Amino acid sequence: MTAAPEFALQVRNLRKAYKDVLAVDGLDLAIRAGECFGLLGPNGAGKTTTMEICEGLTDADSGSLEMLGMSWDSDAANLRQRLGIQLQDTQLADKLTVLETVRLFRSFFRAGPTPAEVIALVQLEEKGNARIGNLSGGQKQRLAMACALVGDPDFLFLDEPTTGLDPQARRQLWDLIERFKASGRTILLTTHYMDEAERLCDRIAIMDHGKVIALGTPRELIASIGVEHVVEFSAGSSTAPLDIEPLHRLDGVRDVRRENGSVEMLVTELHRAVPALLDELSRQGAPLTELRTHSASLEDVFVTLTGRHLRDE
Amino acid sequence: MLDPGATRASRQSPSAAWTSHPLAQLTLVRFLGFLREPEAMFWVFVFPILLAAGLGIAFRNRPADVLRITAVSPQLAQALRQEKLLDVAEMPAAAAEEALRNGKVALLAVPAPGGGVVYRYDDTNPEGRAARMLADRAIQRGAGRIDPVSVTDRFLREPGSRYIDFLIPGLLGMNLMGSAIWGMGFAIVDSRRKNLMKRLVATPMPRHYYLLSFLLSRLLMLVVEVGVLLTFGALAFGVPLRGSLADLALLSVLGSLSFSALGLLIASRARTIEAASGLMNAVMMPMWILSGVFFSSQRFPAFAQPIIKALPLTAAIDALRMNMLQGAGMAQLMPQIGVLAAWLIVCFSLALKLFRWR
Ligand SMILES: Nc1ncnc2c1ncn2[C@@H]1O[C@H](COP(=O)(O)OP(=O)(O)OP(=O)(O)O)[C@@H](O)[C@H]1O
Ligand SMILES: [Mg+2]
């Protein structure tokens, strides 16, 4: 083998249409070897479709794809040996035990840890002989992770690995993902959780309608909207309703929008925007009932770019 | 605790044991899944035995019935009791009349003047006519008649020609079909519906192993299924096994493979259990009726016979019956074997073409 290629996965102009929707619409992606790359986007953005095309499970209508220096057309068998895959919604067989399931998946791979080692890795030792039907949601997700890790993969696909988990179970999975990343291997993951993406991902692509609409490190993406802080407040009453129009013209304010009942202001300079806001409210005679601020996050990037929240159902 | 990075250093090749071969693992998992499904166990193992036992008892060959008759005089009753197939009661005339009218007795014998006898019975009722013949024979013999021709009775009650003997191979065939088609159909559609199939396809698993594992686990269960039903038939009803057991085993395997291929074809595209079970019933229902499980398929009109004979269940049941009851060898069963093999090949090739892997 020659030196490892810079990119573990390169996708160009990928397109996939279903009957009535264009699920992936001319997508380009280049994922560096050793990075954890996040795909973010609202429901139906095309994240799962993109993942499954990369995993060789769905055929794209057009476009090119190169993974680990190989392609699905010519090296499918070798590629499969080197990928770890977790699908968005797989139900493993309820009647089988954890150990039986991991053994089955292990038998497909030429090399990798023993079933007992993988089970220890995801901390399911005590559940080795438990039926899958009796596992909790978090334990099932960890088992799915075990099945993805069982072939000692070079490239790990995780489609919403922590959806539906409680905070503690999510943190356990993050630990696992971070340790995998620390061993220098590549991860492509999708998520609806901003904190998850900010914590795990080196770079992020935000997708909408089958296209990448923003790409960069979490820091770059946040910087790209030119906003440092977000001020959320509620003000006004039925007798003295708030007029948000004048807020746009306040010092250091980039954008203002109503957000179910309260108002969100994107601001560049908090120390000038807040006093200006208070002056304006007292001018309108609208009493302030609530005020909060936070540093701009990926969520704000997303809302700014698409006008929608990432977790809009 | 282990580290995902650390496992890389300890990369080890899979142990050489055959149990860690993907085909062995897939078959094992399939088999375990079945064993842990109590309903499936019931339908495959217990139900055929209950059915065989129930039908065997309902249609068992009873010894010829004893007919109840009545006589009004002691002498007449005495003479009639020489006949073992008659149960003779002596009654006063009025009570006897009443018993005859109510059908409690089949015949009433009354002395007639001059030493004669009057038989009163319903001549439209076979029991009445049988009682008339038996009673008359007893009276005439009692009066000294000697039959000019000597006769011997030989009864047809030997194993091999009773209803239960006909039934067991039929149930065996039906069971082979049902467990193969249901077993394949539900398991495949369920794993497709739950995206488990897609998950397996995402591993380096060779796809033909996946299909093969269904056939292999079927064969494993076959040993139990066939064994249990035949042992039950032999022990409980003395159902004969006249043909070679090796042939019988081969026929069961061939039958089961043909039905499995049919099941695979039925399940090759369905995405929901409802769609699959509708298809399965549509395929199996005609065969349950036409293929001679419970009664001979010869009863259907002649023009339908070529079609009926081409059905896999007819072929399987005919071959099993000929092997078990007539001791037929493989050479005589070639037409049936041909039909089964044709279904196997056609269904399997079609299923491979049509199979939806996700
Ligand atoms: N098999 C399919 N047949 C038809 N349409 C499909 C199919 N799979 C996906 N789609 C459509 O393609 C679009 C993209 O779906 P995809 O599952 O890739 O979205 P996603 O970004 O993963 O969404 P989510 O966050 O809800 O998982 C959606 O509009 C979806 O309805
Ligand atoms: Mg998805």
Short mmCIF file of C-alpha atoms in Angstrom, two decimals, chain B residues 160-333:
data_model
loop_
_atom_site.label_atom_id
_atom_site.label_comp_id
_atom_site.label_asym_id
_atom_site.label_seq_id
_atom_site.Cartn_x
_atom_site.Cartn_y
_atom_site.Cartn_z
CA GLY B 160 -51.96 -50.20 5.70
CA SER B 161 -55.51 -49.95 4.46
CA ARG B 162 -57.17 -48.02 7.25
CA TYR B 163 -58.00 -44.31 7.15
CA ILE B 164 -55.23 -43.45 9.60
CA ASP B 165 -52.70 -45.10 7.27
CA PHE B 166 -53.95 -42.92 4.46
CA LEU B 167 -53.97 -39.87 6.68
CA ILE B 168 -50.47 -39.89 8.20
CA PRO B 169 -48.57 -39.48 4.90
CA GLY B 170 -51.08 -36.79 3.93
CA LEU B 171 -50.47 -34.89 7.15
CA LEU B 172 -46.74 -35.35 6.73
CA GLY B 173 -46.91 -33.75 3.28
CA MET B 174 -49.10 -30.94 4.52
CA ASN B 175 -46.73 -30.32 7.40
CA LEU B 176 -43.68 -30.23 5.12
CA MET B 177 -45.41 -27.63 2.99
CA GLY B 178 -46.78 -25.53 5.83
CA SER B 179 -43.64 -25.32 7.89
CA ALA B 180 -41.45 -24.63 4.87
CA ILE B 181 -43.65 -21.90 3.44
CA TRP B 182 -44.60 -20.27 6.72
CA GLY B 183 -41.11 -20.69 8.11
CA MET B 184 -39.45 -19.04 5.11
CA GLY B 185 -42.13 -16.48 4.44
CA PHE B 186 -42.51 -14.96 7.87
CA ALA B 187 -38.82 -15.01 8.74
CA ILE B 188 -37.79 -13.31 5.50
CA VAL B 189 -40.50 -10.70 5.42
CA ASP B 190 -40.01 -9.93 9.10
CA SER B 191 -36.31 -9.33 8.70
CA ARG B 192 -36.94 -7.23 5.62
CA ARG B 193 -39.57 -5.18 7.41
CA LYS B 194 -37.32 -4.57 10.42
CA ASN B 195 -34.40 -3.58 8.20
CA LEU B 196 -32.44 -6.49 9.64
CA MET B 197 -31.89 -7.80 6.13
CA LYS B 198 -30.49 -4.44 5.05
CA ARG B 199 -28.20 -4.46 8.09
CA LEU B 200 -26.86 -7.90 7.17
CA VAL B 201 -26.38 -6.88 3.56
CA ALA B 202 -24.27 -3.99 4.89
CA THR B 203 -21.76 -6.51 6.27
CA PRO B 204 -19.46 -8.63 4.12
CA MET B 205 -21.93 -11.54 4.51
CA PRO B 206 -22.09 -13.52 1.24
CA ARG B 207 -25.71 -13.20 0.16
CA HIS B 208 -26.13 -16.78 -0.95
CA TYR B 209 -25.23 -17.88 2.58
CA TYR B 210 -28.22 -15.95 3.82
CA LEU B 211 -30.61 -17.86 1.56
CA LEU B 212 -28.81 -21.14 2.12
CA SER B 213 -29.11 -20.78 5.88
CA PHE B 214 -32.89 -20.86 5.54
CA LEU B 215 -32.74 -24.13 3.64
CA LEU B 216 -30.25 -25.68 6.07
CA SER B 217 -32.18 -24.75 9.18
CA ARG B 218 -35.28 -26.14 7.46
CA LEU B 219 -33.51 -29.47 7.00
CA LEU B 220 -32.43 -29.51 10.64
CA MET B 221 -36.02 -29.06 11.75
CA LEU B 222 -37.20 -31.57 9.21
CA VAL B 223 -35.48 -34.38 11.08
CA VAL B 224 -37.52 -33.55 14.15
CA GLU B 225 -40.77 -32.85 12.32
CA VAL B 226 -40.84 -36.00 10.24
CA GLY B 227 -39.46 -38.13 13.05
CA VAL B 228 -42.07 -37.00 15.55
CA LEU B 229 -45.06 -37.53 13.28
CA LEU B 230 -43.96 -40.92 11.94
CA THR B 231 -43.01 -42.21 15.39
CA PHE B 232 -46.37 -41.12 16.69
CA GLY B 233 -48.18 -42.83 13.80
CA ALA B 234 -46.22 -46.03 14.26
CA LEU B 235 -46.57 -46.20 18.05
CA ALA B 236 -50.14 -44.99 18.47
CA PHE B 237 -51.77 -46.53 15.39
CA GLY B 238 -49.27 -49.02 14.01
CA VAL B 239 -49.01 -47.09 10.73
CA PRO B 240 -46.64 -49.16 8.56
CA LEU B 241 -43.34 -48.02 7.05
CA ARG B 242 -43.02 -50.53 4.25
CA GLY B 243 -40.62 -48.66 1.98
CA SER B 244 -36.94 -48.00 2.62
CA LEU B 245 -36.38 -45.42 5.35
CA ALA B 246 -33.52 -43.88 3.38
CA ASP B 247 -35.90 -43.30 0.47
CA LEU B 248 -38.44 -41.82 2.84
CA ALA B 249 -35.81 -39.44 4.21
CA LEU B 250 -34.79 -38.42 0.69
CA LEU B 251 -38.38 -37.81 -0.31
CA SER B 252 -38.93 -35.64 2.77
CA VAL B 253 -35.80 -33.63 2.04
CA LEU B 254 -36.73 -33.14 -1.59
CA GLY B 255 -40.29 -32.19 -0.69
CA SER B 256 -39.14 -29.77 1.96
CA LEU B 257 -36.63 -28.13 -0.39
CA SER B 258 -39.27 -27.68 -3.08
CA PHE B 259 -41.67 -26.09 -0.63
CA SER B 260 -38.88 -23.91 0.77
CA ALA B 261 -38.09 -22.68 -2.72
CA LEU B 262 -41.77 -21.89 -3.16
CA GLY B 263 -41.72 -20.05 0.18
CA LEU B 264 -38.65 -18.13 -0.89
CA LEU B 265 -40.38 -17.10 -4.10
CA ILE B 266 -43.49 -16.00 -2.20
CA ALA B 267 -41.35 -13.94 0.20
CA SER B 268 -38.98 -12.59 -2.42
CA ARG B 269 -40.62 -9.19 -2.76
CA ALA B 270 -43.24 -8.78 -0.03
CA ARG B 271 -42.54 -5.99 2.45
CA THR B 272 -45.34 -6.62 4.93
CA ILE B 273 -46.47 -9.66 6.85
CA GLU B 274 -50.03 -9.08 5.60
CA ALA B 275 -49.03 -9.17 1.96
CA ALA B 276 -46.92 -12.26 2.50
CA SER B 277 -49.52 -14.21 4.45
CA GLY B 278 -52.18 -13.39 1.87
CA LEU B 279 -49.92 -14.80 -0.83
CA MET B 280 -49.01 -17.83 1.24
CA ASN B 281 -52.63 -18.72 1.86
CA ALA B 282 -53.53 -18.19 -1.76
CA VAL B 283 -50.80 -20.63 -2.74
CA MET B 284 -51.45 -23.26 -0.09
CA MET B 285 -55.24 -23.27 0.11
CA PRO B 286 -55.87 -24.94 -3.27
CA MET B 287 -53.32 -27.61 -2.45
CA TRP B 288 -54.87 -28.39 0.92
CA ILE B 289 -58.11 -29.12 -0.91
CA LEU B 290 -56.89 -30.69 -4.14
CA SER B 291 -53.79 -32.62 -3.20
CA GLY B 292 -55.36 -35.46 -1.24
CA VAL B 293 -54.41 -34.70 2.33
CA PHE B 294 -57.65 -35.93 3.88
CA PHE B 295 -59.28 -37.78 0.99
CA SER B 296 -58.06 -39.17 -2.28
CA SER B 297 -57.44 -36.60 -5.02
CA GLN B 298 -58.88 -39.18 -7.42
CA ARG B 299 -62.31 -37.94 -6.40
CA PHE B 300 -61.87 -34.83 -8.51
CA PRO B 301 -62.99 -35.06 -12.16
CA ALA B 302 -60.65 -36.59 -14.71
CA PHE B 303 -60.01 -33.37 -16.62
CA ALA B 304 -58.55 -31.79 -13.46
CA GLN B 305 -56.21 -34.68 -12.74
CA PRO B 306 -53.21 -33.53 -14.83
CA ILE B 307 -53.23 -30.18 -13.01
CA ILE B 308 -53.68 -31.78 -9.61
CA LYS B 309 -50.84 -34.20 -10.28
CA ALA B 310 -48.53 -31.32 -11.18
CA LEU B 311 -49.00 -29.65 -7.79
CA PRO B 312 -46.02 -30.13 -5.50
CA LEU B 313 -48.14 -31.22 -2.55
CA THR B 314 -49.87 -33.92 -4.61
CA ALA B 315 -46.51 -35.20 -5.77
CA ALA B 316 -45.11 -35.19 -2.24
CA ILE B 317 -48.10 -36.93 -0.67
CA ASP B 318 -48.44 -39.52 -3.45
CA ALA B 319 -44.76 -40.37 -3.16
CA LEU B 320 -44.90 -40.60 0.63
CA ARG B 321 -47.98 -42.84 0.50
CA MET B 322 -46.50 -45.13 -2.10
CA ASN B 323 -43.30 -45.42 -0.10
CA MET B 324 -44.91 -45.98 3.28
CA LEU B 325 -47.96 -48.04 2.39
CA GLN B 326 -46.92 -49.94 -0.73
CA GLY B 327 -43.18 -50.07 -0.17
CA ALA B 328 -42.56 -48.46 -3.57
CA GLY B 329 -38.91 -47.85 -4.51
CA MET B 330 -37.48 -44.65 -6.00
CA ALA B 331 -37.74 -45.99 -9.54
CA GLN B 332 -41.52 -46.16 -9.25
CA LEU B 333 -41.67 -42.64 -7.83
#
